[in-house]
PDB file of N, CA and C in Angstrom:
ATOM      1  N   UNK A  25      -7.100  70.383 110.836  1.00 46.00           N
ATOM      2  CA  UNK A  25      -5.894  70.481 110.052  1.00 46.00           C
ATOM      3  C   UNK A  25      -6.079  69.720 108.743  1.00 46.00           C
ATOM      4  N   UNK A  26      -5.687  70.309 107.669  1.00 49.00           N
ATOM      5  CA  UNK A  26      -5.883  69.665 106.372  1.00 49.00           C
ATOM      6  C   UNK A  26      -4.739  68.705 106.054  1.00 49.00           C
ATOM      7  N   UNK A  27      -4.995  67.797 105.125  1.00 49.00           N
ATOM      8  CA  UNK A  27      -3.968  66.837 104.716  1.00 49.00           C
ATOM      9  C   UNK A  27      -2.828  67.503 103.977  1.00 49.00           C
ATOM     10  N   UNK A  28      -3.090  68.618 103.318  1.00 49.00           N
ATOM     11  CA  UNK A  28      -2.024  69.289 102.565  1.00 49.00           C
ATOM     12  C   UNK A  28      -0.958  69.870 103.487  1.00 49.00           C
ATOM     13  N   UNK A  29      -1.337  70.209 104.716  1.00 48.00           N
ATOM     14  CA  UNK A  29      -0.348  70.739 105.666  1.00 48.00           C
ATOM     15  C   UNK A  29       0.570  69.643 106.161  1.00 48.00           C
ATOM     16  N   UNK A  30       0.122  68.393 106.106  1.00 48.00           N
ATOM     17  CA  UNK A  30       0.921  67.286 106.593  1.00 48.00           C
ATOM     18  C   UNK A  30       1.759  66.628 105.506  1.00 48.00           C
ATOM     19  N   UNK A  31       1.543  66.994 104.262  1.00 49.00           N
ATOM     20  CA  UNK A  31       2.285  66.359 103.179  1.00 49.00           C
ATOM     21  C   UNK A  31       3.754  66.771 103.219  1.00 49.00           C
ATOM     22  N   UNK A  32       4.573  65.876 102.776  1.00 53.00           N
ATOM     23  CA  UNK A  32       6.012  66.115 102.777  1.00 53.00           C
ATOM     24  C   UNK A  32       6.437  66.576 101.394  1.00 53.00           C
ATOM     25  N   UNK A  33       7.218  67.619 101.348  1.00 49.00           N
ATOM     26  CA  UNK A  33       7.720  68.134 100.081  1.00 49.00           C
ATOM     27  C   UNK A  33       9.057  67.457  99.786  1.00 49.00           C
ATOM     28  N   UNK A  34       9.030  66.414  98.943  1.00 49.00           N
ATOM     29  CA  UNK A  34      10.240  65.655  98.666  1.00 49.00           C
ATOM     30  C   UNK A  34      11.270  66.462  97.892  1.00 49.00           C
ATOM     31  N   UNK A  35      10.835  67.386  97.065  1.00 52.00           N
ATOM     32  CA  UNK A  35      11.805  68.157  96.282  1.00 52.00           C
ATOM     33  C   UNK A  35      12.625  69.082  97.168  1.00 52.00           C
ATOM     34  N   UNK A  36      12.081  69.487  98.325  1.00 58.00           N
ATOM     35  CA  UNK A  36      12.828  70.335  99.248  1.00 58.00           C
ATOM     36  C   UNK A  36      13.968  69.558  99.904  1.00 58.00           C
ATOM     37  N   UNK A  37      13.731  68.280 100.212  1.00 63.00           N
ATOM     38  CA  UNK A  37      14.754  67.458 100.862  1.00 63.00           C
ATOM     39  C   UNK A  37      15.752  66.869  99.878  1.00 63.00           C
ATOM     40  N   UNK A  38      15.472  66.942  98.609  1.00 73.00           N
ATOM     41  CA  UNK A  38      16.349  66.342  97.613  1.00 73.00           C
ATOM     42  C   UNK A  38      17.682  67.077  97.571  1.00 73.00           C
ATOM     43  N   UNK A  39      18.749  66.342  97.552  1.00 80.00           N
ATOM     44  CA  UNK A  39      20.082  66.918  97.476  1.00 80.00           C
ATOM     45  C   UNK A  39      20.617  66.738  96.071  1.00 80.00           C
ATOM     46  N   UNK A  40      21.224  67.774  95.556  1.00 86.00           N
ATOM     47  CA  UNK A  40      21.773  67.709  94.204  1.00 86.00           C
ATOM     48  C   UNK A  40      23.127  67.006  94.245  1.00 86.00           C
ATOM     49  N   UNK A  41      23.328  66.072  93.322  1.00 89.00           N
ATOM     50  CA  UNK A  41      24.531  65.249  93.341  1.00 89.00           C
ATOM     51  C   UNK A  41      25.769  66.072  93.041  1.00 89.00           C
ATOM     52  N   UNK A  42      25.651  67.058  92.157  1.00 89.00           N
ATOM     53  CA  UNK A  42      26.827  67.836  91.781  1.00 89.00           C
ATOM     54  C   UNK A  42      27.269  68.751  92.920  1.00 89.00           C
ATOM     55  N   UNK A  43      26.326  69.230  93.736  1.00 89.00           N
ATOM     56  CA  UNK A  43      26.708  70.037  94.900  1.00 89.00           C
ATOM     57  C   UNK A  43      27.410  69.156  95.917  1.00 89.00           C
ATOM     58  N   UNK A  44      26.874  67.961  96.143  1.00 89.00           N
ATOM     59  CA  UNK A  44      27.503  67.021  97.078  1.00 89.00           C
ATOM     60  C   UNK A  44      28.908  66.657  96.609  1.00 89.00           C
ATOM     61  N   UNK A  45      29.074  66.483  95.306  1.00 90.00           N
ATOM     62  CA  UNK A  45      30.386  66.133  94.764  1.00 90.00           C
ATOM     63  C   UNK A  45      31.382  67.278  94.915  1.00 90.00           C
ATOM     64  N   UNK A  46      30.933  68.500  94.669  1.00 90.00           N
ATOM     65  CA  UNK A  46      31.816  69.657  94.859  1.00 90.00           C
ATOM     66  C   UNK A  46      32.211  69.831  96.320  1.00 90.00           C
ATOM     67  N   UNK A  47      31.293  69.526  97.217  1.00 89.00           N
ATOM     68  CA  UNK A  47      31.574  69.682  98.638  1.00 89.00           C
ATOM     69  C   UNK A  47      32.389  68.518  99.209  1.00 89.00           C
ATOM     70  N   UNK A  48      32.486  67.423  98.476  1.00 90.00           N
ATOM     71  CA  UNK A  48      33.188  66.243  98.985  1.00 90.00           C
ATOM     72  C   UNK A  48      34.680  66.488  99.147  1.00 90.00           C
ATOM     73  N   UNK A  49      35.307  67.039  98.123  1.00 85.00           N
ATOM     74  CA  UNK A  49      36.761  67.217  98.163  1.00 85.00           C
ATOM     75  C   UNK A  49      37.114  68.628  98.545  1.00 85.00           C
ATOM     76  N   UNK A  50      38.077  68.916  99.354  1.00 80.00           N
ATOM     77  CA  UNK A  50      38.927  68.019 100.118  1.00 80.00           C
ATOM     78  C   UNK A  50      38.422  67.737 101.529  1.00 80.00           C
ATOM     79  N   UNK A  51      37.372  68.442 101.980  1.00 85.00           N
ATOM     80  CA  UNK A  51      37.011  68.349 103.393  1.00 85.00           C
ATOM     81  C   UNK A  51      35.991  67.278 103.724  1.00 85.00           C
ATOM     82  N   UNK A  52      35.273  66.752 102.765  1.00 90.00           N
ATOM     83  CA  UNK A  52      34.264  65.743 103.029  1.00 90.00           C
ATOM     84  C   UNK A  52      32.916  66.296 103.430  1.00 90.00           C
ATOM     85  N   UNK A  53      32.725  67.600 103.319  1.00 90.00           N
ATOM     86  CA  UNK A  53      31.467  68.223 103.736  1.00 90.00           C
ATOM     87  C   UNK A  53      30.283  67.765 102.883  1.00 90.00           C
ATOM     88  N   UNK A  54      30.537  67.152 101.759  1.00 91.00           N
ATOM     89  CA  UNK A  54      29.452  66.627 100.937  1.00 91.00           C
ATOM     90  C   UNK A  54      28.650  65.561 101.662  1.00 91.00           C
ATOM     91  N   UNK A  55      29.309  64.773 102.504  1.00 92.00           N
ATOM     92  CA  UNK A  55      28.589  63.767 103.286  1.00 92.00           C
ATOM     93  C   UNK A  55      27.697  64.419 104.333  1.00 92.00           C
ATOM     94  N   UNK A  56      28.098  65.547 104.862  1.00 89.00           N
ATOM     95  CA  UNK A  56      27.227  66.280 105.778  1.00 89.00           C
ATOM     96  C   UNK A  56      26.031  66.816 104.994  1.00 89.00           C
ATOM     97  N   UNK A  57      26.278  67.309 103.809  1.00 89.00           N
ATOM     98  CA  UNK A  57      25.223  67.861 102.950  1.00 89.00           C
ATOM     99  C   UNK A  57      24.134  66.833 102.655  1.00 89.00           C
ATOM    100  N   UNK A  58      24.534  65.580 102.407  1.00 89.00           N
ATOM    101  CA  UNK A  58      23.537  64.549 102.111  1.00 89.00           C
ATOM    102  C   UNK A  58      23.034  63.846 103.368  1.00 89.00           C
ATOM    103  N   UNK A  59      23.502  64.281 104.544  1.00 86.00           N
ATOM    104  CA  UNK A  59      22.981  63.745 105.795  1.00 86.00           C
ATOM    105  C   UNK A  59      23.627  62.469 106.267  1.00 86.00           C
ATOM    106  N   UNK A  60      24.882  62.254 105.952  1.00 89.00           N
ATOM    107  CA  UNK A  60      25.614  61.065 106.386  1.00 89.00           C
ATOM    108  C   UNK A  60      26.861  61.494 107.183  1.00 89.00           C
ATOM    109  N   UNK A  61      26.693  61.924 108.444  1.00 88.00           N
ATOM    110  CA  UNK A  61      27.835  62.449 109.200  1.00 88.00           C
ATOM    111  C   UNK A  61      28.898  61.409 109.532  1.00 88.00           C
ATOM    112  N   UNK A  62      28.519  60.156 109.708  1.00 91.00           N
ATOM    113  CA  UNK A  62      29.527  59.157 110.054  1.00 91.00           C
ATOM    114  C   UNK A  62      30.354  58.748 108.832  1.00 91.00           C
ATOM    115  N   UNK A  63      29.791  58.868 107.652  1.00 92.00           N
ATOM    116  CA  UNK A  63      30.600  58.672 106.450  1.00 92.00           C
ATOM    117  C   UNK A  63      31.559  59.850 106.276  1.00 92.00           C
ATOM    118  N   UNK A  64      31.135  61.027 106.738  1.00 92.00           N
ATOM    119  CA  UNK A  64      32.037  62.175 106.761  1.00 92.00           C
ATOM    120  C   UNK A  64      33.247  61.864 107.639  1.00 92.00           C
ATOM    121  N   UNK A  65      33.010  61.259 108.796  1.00 91.00           N
ATOM    122  CA  UNK A  65      34.112  60.898 109.695  1.00 91.00           C
ATOM    123  C   UNK A  65      35.040  59.892 109.012  1.00 91.00           C
ATOM    124  N   UNK A  66      34.460  58.909 108.327  1.00 93.00           N
ATOM    125  CA  UNK A  66      35.269  57.928 107.603  1.00 93.00           C
ATOM    126  C   UNK A  66      36.067  58.558 106.476  1.00 93.00           C
ATOM    127  N   UNK A  67      35.446  59.476 105.736  1.00 93.00           N
ATOM    128  CA  UNK A  67      36.148  60.155 104.658  1.00 93.00           C
ATOM    129  C   UNK A  67      37.282  61.018 105.207  1.00 93.00           C
ATOM    130  N   UNK A  68      37.024  61.702 106.314  1.00 90.00           N
ATOM    131  CA  UNK A  68      38.061  62.535 106.929  1.00 90.00           C
ATOM    132  C   UNK A  68      39.237  61.682 107.383  1.00 90.00           C
ATOM    133  N   UNK A  69      38.951  60.528 107.967  1.00 91.00           N
ATOM    134  CA  UNK A  69      40.026  59.621 108.366  1.00 91.00           C
ATOM    135  C   UNK A  69      40.818  59.156 107.148  1.00 91.00           C
ATOM    136  N   UNK A  70      40.118  58.875 106.051  1.00 91.00           N
ATOM    137  CA  UNK A  70      40.793  58.467 104.815  1.00 91.00           C
ATOM    138  C   UNK A  70      41.717  59.576 104.303  1.00 91.00           C
ATOM    139  N   UNK A  71      41.228  60.814 104.306  1.00 89.00           N
ATOM    140  CA  UNK A  71      42.047  61.935 103.823  1.00 89.00           C
ATOM    141  C   UNK A  71      43.263  62.132 104.724  1.00 89.00           C
ATOM    142  N   UNK A  72      43.064  62.060 106.025  1.00 87.00           N
ATOM    143  CA  UNK A  72      44.187  62.247 106.952  1.00 87.00           C
ATOM    144  C   UNK A  72      45.227  61.141 106.810  1.00 87.00           C
ATOM    145  N   UNK A  73      44.772  59.904 106.661  1.00 88.00           N
ATOM    146  CA  UNK A  73      45.724  58.806 106.454  1.00 88.00           C
ATOM    147  C   UNK A  73      46.440  58.927 105.110  1.00 88.00           C
ATOM    148  N   UNK A  74      45.743  59.396 104.096  1.00 86.00           N
ATOM    149  CA  UNK A  74      46.378  59.595 102.789  1.00 86.00           C
ATOM    150  C   UNK A  74      47.445  60.682 102.866  1.00 86.00           C
ATOM    151  N   UNK A  75      47.143  61.762 103.569  1.00 83.00           N
ATOM    152  CA  UNK A  75      48.138  62.830 103.741  1.00 83.00           C
ATOM    153  C   UNK A  75      49.335  62.344 104.537  1.00 83.00           C
ATOM    154  N   UNK A  76      49.079  61.535 105.561  1.00 84.00           N
ATOM    155  CA  UNK A  76      50.181  60.980 106.350  1.00 84.00           C
ATOM    156  C   UNK A  76      51.052  60.073 105.485  1.00 84.00           C
ATOM    157  N   UNK A  77      50.429  59.229 104.673  1.00 84.00           N
ATOM    158  CA  UNK A  77      51.191  58.341 103.785  1.00 84.00           C
ATOM    159  C   UNK A  77      51.998  59.138 102.779  1.00 84.00           C
ATOM    160  N   UNK A  78      51.432  60.228 102.297  1.00 82.00           N
ATOM    161  CA  UNK A  78      52.140  61.072 101.331  1.00 82.00           C
ATOM    162  C   UNK A  78      53.344  61.740 101.985  1.00 82.00           C
ATOM    163  N   UNK A  79      53.171  62.224 103.212  1.00 81.00           N
ATOM    164  CA  UNK A  79      54.279  62.874 103.911  1.00 81.00           C
ATOM    165  C   UNK A  79      55.361  61.899 104.328  1.00 81.00           C
ATOM    166  N   UNK A  80      55.005  60.655 104.597  1.00 84.00           N
ATOM    167  CA  UNK A  80      55.994  59.653 104.981  1.00 84.00           C
ATOM    168  C   UNK A  80      56.625  58.971 103.773  1.00 84.00           C
ATOM    169  N   UNK A  81      56.178  59.340 102.592  1.00 81.00           N
ATOM    170  CA  UNK A  81      56.707  58.810 101.333  1.00 81.00           C
ATOM    171  C   UNK A  81      56.677  57.286 101.289  1.00 81.00           C
ATOM    172  N   UNK A  82      55.486  56.738 101.482  1.00 80.00           N
ATOM    173  CA  UNK A  82      55.312  55.289 101.392  1.00 80.00           C
ATOM    174  C   UNK A  82      55.397  54.871  99.926  1.00 80.00           C
ATOM    175  N   UNK A  83      55.484  53.579  99.643  1.00 81.00           N
ATOM    176  CA  UNK A  83      55.655  53.114  98.254  1.00 81.00           C
ATOM    177  C   UNK A  83      54.608  53.680  97.288  1.00 81.00           C
ATOM    178  N   UNK A  84      54.994  53.748  96.040  1.00 78.00           N
ATOM    179  CA  UNK A  84      54.154  54.403  95.031  1.00 78.00           C
ATOM    180  C   UNK A  84      52.856  53.654  94.731  1.00 78.00           C
ATOM    181  N   UNK A  85      52.783  52.363  94.994  1.00 81.00           N
ATOM    182  CA  UNK A  85      51.558  51.617  94.706  1.00 81.00           C
ATOM    183  C   UNK A  85      50.396  52.080  95.579  1.00 81.00           C
ATOM    184  N   UNK A  86      50.682  52.738  96.709  1.00 82.00           N
ATOM    185  CA  UNK A  86      49.597  53.214  97.563  1.00 82.00           C
ATOM    186  C   UNK A  86      48.804  54.336  96.897  1.00 82.00           C
ATOM    187  N   UNK A  87      49.425  55.044  95.964  1.00 83.00           N
ATOM    188  CA  UNK A  87      48.675  56.092  95.262  1.00 83.00           C
ATOM    189  C   UNK A  87      47.553  55.485  94.417  1.00 83.00           C
ATOM    190  N   UNK A  88      47.757  54.281  93.898  1.00 88.00           N
ATOM    191  CA  UNK A  88      46.694  53.592  93.162  1.00 88.00           C
ATOM    192  C   UNK A  88      45.548  53.217  94.090  1.00 88.00           C
ATOM    193  N   UNK A  89      45.890  52.757  95.286  1.00 89.00           N
ATOM    194  CA  UNK A  89      44.863  52.397  96.264  1.00 89.00           C
ATOM    195  C   UNK A  89      44.084  53.637  96.688  1.00 89.00           C
ATOM    196  N   UNK A  90      44.786  54.728  96.945  1.00 88.00           N
ATOM    197  CA  UNK A  90      44.132  55.980  97.345  1.00 88.00           C
ATOM    198  C   UNK A  90      43.211  56.466  96.225  1.00 88.00           C
ATOM    199  N   UNK A  91      43.664  56.381  95.000  1.00 89.00           N
ATOM    200  CA  UNK A  91      42.837  56.793  93.865  1.00 89.00           C
ATOM    201  C   UNK A  91      41.591  55.931  93.723  1.00 89.00           C
ATOM    202  N   UNK A  92      41.745  54.628  93.907  1.00 93.00           N
ATOM    203  CA  UNK A  92      40.591  53.727  93.803  1.00 93.00           C
ATOM    204  C   UNK A  92      39.578  54.001  94.912  1.00 93.00           C
ATOM    205  N   UNK A  93      40.062  54.230  96.126  1.00 93.00           N
ATOM    206  CA  UNK A  93      39.156  54.522  97.237  1.00 93.00           C
ATOM    207  C   UNK A  93      38.475  55.873  97.021  1.00 93.00           C
ATOM    208  N   UNK A  94      39.195  56.849  96.491  1.00 92.00           N
ATOM    209  CA  UNK A  94      38.598  58.164  96.210  1.00 92.00           C
ATOM    210  C   UNK A  94      37.489  58.041  95.167  1.00 92.00           C
ATOM    211  N   UNK A  95      37.696  57.229  94.148  1.00 94.00           N
ATOM    212  CA  UNK A  95      36.645  56.992  93.148  1.00 94.00           C
ATOM    213  C   UNK A  95      35.448  56.309  93.803  1.00 94.00           C
ATOM    214  N   UNK A  96      35.714  55.398  94.731  1.00 95.00           N
ATOM    215  CA  UNK A  96      34.620  54.761  95.474  1.00 95.00           C
ATOM    216  C   UNK A  96      33.801  55.768  96.267  1.00 95.00           C
ATOM    217  N   UNK A  97      34.479  56.730  96.907  1.00 95.00           N
ATOM    218  CA  UNK A  97      33.768  57.775  97.643  1.00 95.00           C
ATOM    219  C   UNK A  97      32.931  58.638  96.695  1.00 95.00           C
ATOM    220  N   UNK A  98      33.454  58.927  95.532  1.00 94.00           N
ATOM    221  CA  UNK A  98      32.715  59.734  94.547  1.00 94.00           C
ATOM    222  C   UNK A  98      31.443  59.013  94.121  1.00 94.00           C
ATOM    223  N   UNK A  99      31.564  57.749  93.797  1.00 95.00           N
ATOM    224  CA  UNK A  99      30.392  56.969  93.387  1.00 95.00           C
ATOM    225  C   UNK A  99      29.393  56.877  94.531  1.00 95.00           C
ATOM    226  N   UNK A 100      29.888  56.663  95.738  1.00 95.00           N
ATOM    227  CA  UNK A 100      29.026  56.542  96.909  1.00 95.00           C
ATOM    228  C   UNK A 100      28.205  57.799  97.140  1.00 95.00           C
ATOM    229  N   UNK A 101      28.840  58.950  97.098  1.00 93.00           N
ATOM    230  CA  UNK A 101      28.102  60.182  97.390  1.00 93.00           C
ATOM    231  C   UNK A 101      27.118  60.535  96.272  1.00 93.00           C
ATOM    232  N   UNK A 102      27.459  60.222  95.037  1.00 93.00           N
ATOM    233  CA  UNK A 102      26.523  60.480  93.936  1.00 93.00           C
ATOM    234  C   UNK A 102      25.292  59.586  94.069  1.00 93.00           C
ATOM    235  N   UNK A 103      25.494  58.315  94.401  1.00 94.00           N
ATOM    236  CA  UNK A 103      24.374  57.391  94.571  1.00 94.00           C
ATOM    237  C   UNK A 103      23.489  57.828  95.734  1.00 94.00           C
ATOM    238  N   UNK A 104      24.089  58.229  96.835  1.00 91.00           N
ATOM    239  CA  UNK A 104      23.306  58.690  97.987  1.00 91.00           C
ATOM    240  C   UNK A 104      22.470  59.906  97.607  1.00 91.00           C
ATOM    241  N   UNK A 105      23.091  60.878  96.959  1.00 90.00           N
ATOM    242  CA  UNK A 105      22.376  62.111  96.612  1.00 90.00           C
ATOM    243  C   UNK A 105      21.241  61.855  95.626  1.00 90.00           C
ATOM    244  N   UNK A 106      21.424  60.945  94.700  1.00 91.00           N
ATOM    245  CA  UNK A 106      20.391  60.670  93.706  1.00 91.00           C
ATOM    246  C   UNK A 106      19.240  59.864  94.302  1.00 91.00           C
ATOM    247  N   UNK A 107      19.537  58.874  95.138  1.00 89.00           N
ATOM    248  CA  UNK A 107      18.502  57.963  95.623  1.00 89.00           C
ATOM    249  C   UNK A 107      17.707  58.487  96.807  1.00 89.00           C
ATOM    250  N   UNK A 108      18.267  59.351  97.613  1.00 83.00           N
ATOM    251  CA  UNK A 108      17.542  59.747  98.822  1.00 83.00           C
ATOM    252  C   UNK A 108      16.442  60.750  98.512  1.00 83.00           C
ATOM    253  N   UNK A 109      15.321  60.573  99.188  1.00 74.00           N
ATOM    254  CA  UNK A 109      14.202  61.498  99.050  1.00 74.00           C
ATOM    255  C   UNK A 109      14.077  62.402 100.267  1.00 74.00           C
ATOM    256  N   UNK A 110      14.495  61.911 101.410  1.00 71.00           N
ATOM    257  CA  UNK A 110      14.468  62.708 102.623  1.00 71.00           C
ATOM    258  C   UNK A 110      15.542  62.177 103.561  1.00 71.00           C
ATOM    259  N   UNK A 111      15.865  62.949 104.559  1.00 68.00           N
ATOM    260  CA  UNK A 111      16.844  62.516 105.541  1.00 68.00           C
ATOM    261  C   UNK A 111      16.514  63.138 106.881  1.00 68.00           C
ATOM    262  N   UNK A 112      17.090  62.602 107.938  1.00 69.00           N
ATOM    263  CA  UNK A 112      16.774  63.048 109.291  1.00 69.00           C
ATOM    264  C   UNK A 112      17.691  64.156 109.775  1.00 69.00           C
ATOM    265  N   UNK A 113      18.776  64.419 109.093  1.00 71.00           N
ATOM    266  CA  UNK A 113      19.738  65.413 109.546  1.00 71.00           C
ATOM    267  C   UNK A 113      19.305  66.777 109.022  1.00 71.00           C
ATOM    268  N   UNK A 114      18.641  67.548 109.844  1.00 76.00           N
ATOM    269  CA  UNK A 114      18.138  68.864 109.451  1.00 76.00           C
ATOM    270  C   UNK A 114      19.201  69.929 109.679  1.00 76.00           C
ATOM    271  N   UNK A 115      18.864  71.164 109.332  1.00 77.00           N
ATOM    272  CA  UNK A 115      19.833  72.246 109.354  1.00 77.00           C
ATOM    273  C   UNK A 115      20.538  72.431 110.705  1.00 77.00           C
ATOM    274  N   UNK A 116      19.862  72.434 111.843  1.00 80.00           N
ATOM    275  CA  UNK A 116      20.608  72.631 113.100  1.00 80.00           C
ATOM    276  C   UNK A 116      21.674  71.564 113.337  1.00 80.00           C
ATOM    277  N   UNK A 117      21.360  70.305 113.004  1.00 81.00           N
ATOM    278  CA  UNK A 117      22.354  69.251 113.165  1.00 81.00           C
ATOM    279  C   UNK A 117      23.469  69.372 112.130  1.00 81.00           C
ATOM    280  N   UNK A 118      23.099  69.680 110.888  1.00 84.00           N
ATOM    281  CA  UNK A 118      24.118  69.844 109.845  1.00 84.00           C
ATOM    282  C   UNK A 118      25.036  71.008 110.170  1.00 84.00           C
ATOM    283  N   UNK A 119      24.471  72.081 110.701  1.00 88.00           N
ATOM    284  CA  UNK A 119      25.281  73.247 111.066  1.00 88.00           C
ATOM    285  C   UNK A 119      26.353  72.867 112.075  1.00 88.00           C
ATOM    286  N   UNK A 120      26.009  72.068 113.066  1.00 89.00           N
ATOM    287  CA  UNK A 120      26.998  71.631 114.058  1.00 89.00           C
ATOM    288  C   UNK A 120      28.115  70.824 113.400  1.00 89.00           C
ATOM    289  N   UNK A 121      27.764  69.956 112.472  1.00 89.00           N
ATOM    290  CA  UNK A 121      28.778  69.170 111.771  1.00 89.00           C
ATOM    291  C   UNK A 121      29.646  70.061 110.877  1.00 89.00           C
ATOM    292  N   UNK A 122      29.028  71.045 110.223  1.00 90.00           N
ATOM    293  CA  UNK A 122      29.808  71.969 109.391  1.00 90.00           C
ATOM    294  C   UNK A 122      30.805  72.760 110.245  1.00 90.00           C
ATOM    295  N   UNK A 123      30.376  73.225 111.403  1.00 91.00           N
ATOM    296  CA  UNK A 123      31.266  73.973 112.302  1.00 91.00           C
ATOM    297  C   UNK A 123      32.397  73.071 112.787  1.00 91.00           C
ATOM    298  N   UNK A 124      32.079  71.831 113.144  1.00 89.00           N
ATOM    299  CA  UNK A 124      33.121  70.897 113.574  1.00 89.00           C
ATOM    300  C   UNK A 124      34.128  70.646 112.451  1.00 89.00           C
ATOM    301  N   UNK A 125      33.637  70.513 111.226  1.00 90.00           N
ATOM    302  CA  UNK A 125      34.525  70.322 110.078  1.00 90.00           C
ATOM    303  C   UNK A 125      35.417  71.539 109.864  1.00 90.00           C
ATOM    304  N   UNK A 126      34.835  72.719 109.968  1.00 91.00           N
ATOM    305  CA  UNK A 126      35.607  73.949 109.807  1.00 91.00           C
ATOM    306  C   UNK A 126      36.697  74.055 110.859  1.00 91.00           C
ATOM    307  N   UNK A 127      36.371  73.745 112.095  1.00 92.00           N
ATOM    308  CA  UNK A 127      37.364  73.806 113.175  1.00 92.00           C
ATOM    309  C   UNK A 127      38.465  72.783 112.939  1.00 92.00           C
ATOM    310  N   UNK A 128      38.092  71.553 112.590  1.00 89.00           N
ATOM    311  CA  UNK A 128      39.088  70.499 112.354  1.00 89.00           C
ATOM    312  C   UNK A 128      40.061  70.884 111.254  1.00 89.00           C
ATOM    313  N   UNK A 129      39.546  71.308 110.099  1.00 89.00           N
ATOM    314  CA  UNK A 129      40.419  71.622 108.975  1.00 89.00           C
ATOM    315  C   UNK A 129      41.210  72.903 109.212  1.00 89.00           C
ATOM    316  N   UNK A 130      40.668  73.841 109.986  1.00 92.00           N
ATOM    317  CA  UNK A 130      41.426  75.051 110.335  1.00 92.00           C
ATOM    318  C   UNK A 130      42.595  74.718 111.237  1.00 92.00           C
ATOM    319  N   UNK A 131      42.361  73.860 112.227  1.00 91.00           N
ATOM    320  CA  UNK A 131      43.445  73.444 113.118  1.00 91.00           C
ATOM    321  C   UNK A 131      44.512  72.693 112.339  1.00 91.00           C
ATOM    322  N   UNK A 132      44.103  71.812 111.434  1.00 86.00           N
ATOM    323  CA  UNK A 132      45.079  71.073 110.636  1.00 86.00           C
ATOM    324  C   UNK A 132      45.885  72.002 109.724  1.00 86.00           C
ATOM    325  N   UNK A 133      45.238  73.013 109.167  1.00 86.00           N
ATOM    326  CA  UNK A 133      45.945  73.968 108.322  1.00 86.00           C
ATOM    327  C   UNK A 133      46.950  74.771 109.135  1.00 86.00           C
ATOM    328  N   UNK A 134      46.545  75.250 110.282  1.00 89.00           N
ATOM    329  CA  UNK A 134      47.453  76.018 111.150  1.00 89.00           C
ATOM    330  C   UNK A 134      48.598  75.136 111.614  1.00 89.00           C
ATOM    331  N   UNK A 135      48.308  73.889 111.988  1.00 85.00           N
ATOM    332  CA  UNK A 135      49.363  72.981 112.439  1.00 85.00           C
ATOM    333  C   UNK A 135      50.356  72.689 111.321  1.00 85.00           C
ATOM    334  N   UNK A 136      49.882  72.570 110.086  1.00 80.00           N
ATOM    335  CA  UNK A 136      50.795  72.295 108.987  1.00 80.00           C
ATOM    336  C   UNK A 136      51.679  73.494 108.667  1.00 80.00           C
ATOM    337  N   UNK A 137      51.172  74.694 108.889  1.00 84.00           N
ATOM    338  CA  UNK A 137      51.969  75.889 108.663  1.00 84.00           C
ATOM    339  C   UNK A 137      53.020  76.054 109.746  1.00 84.00           C
ATOM    340  N   UNK A 138      52.623  75.787 110.992  1.00 82.00           N
ATOM    341  CA  UNK A 138      53.546  75.953 112.110  1.00 82.00           C
ATOM    342  C   UNK A 138      54.648  74.900 112.103  1.00 82.00           C
ATOM    343  N   UNK A 139      54.277  73.658 111.849  1.00 72.00           N
ATOM    344  CA  UNK A 139      55.259  72.567 111.906  1.00 72.00           C
ATOM    345  C   UNK A 139      55.719  72.288 110.548  1.00 72.00           C
TER     346      UNK A 139
END
């Protein structure tokens, strides 16, 4: 076996920051794209809590906090996408996370329409 067959193609694993950013809002799938599924879970929890706060009409200063945290998520995902050269989350694992995200957001959409 030659050494060229064992070399890693870093450009194939590279994730584009603008694609990750487009996929981030509103579902958080950008974190799945860059291979960070547990940050996806954290982002989803943040979005759900923000929606709950909006529906419960909490004080207006919370919108500043939500905006600051959203900017933090934007910076975080751009830094991850730019700095990473490879990741362990390959297509079969990412596909499972994408399907789980689709099911979660579909159920939430249907629940919001019904209730």
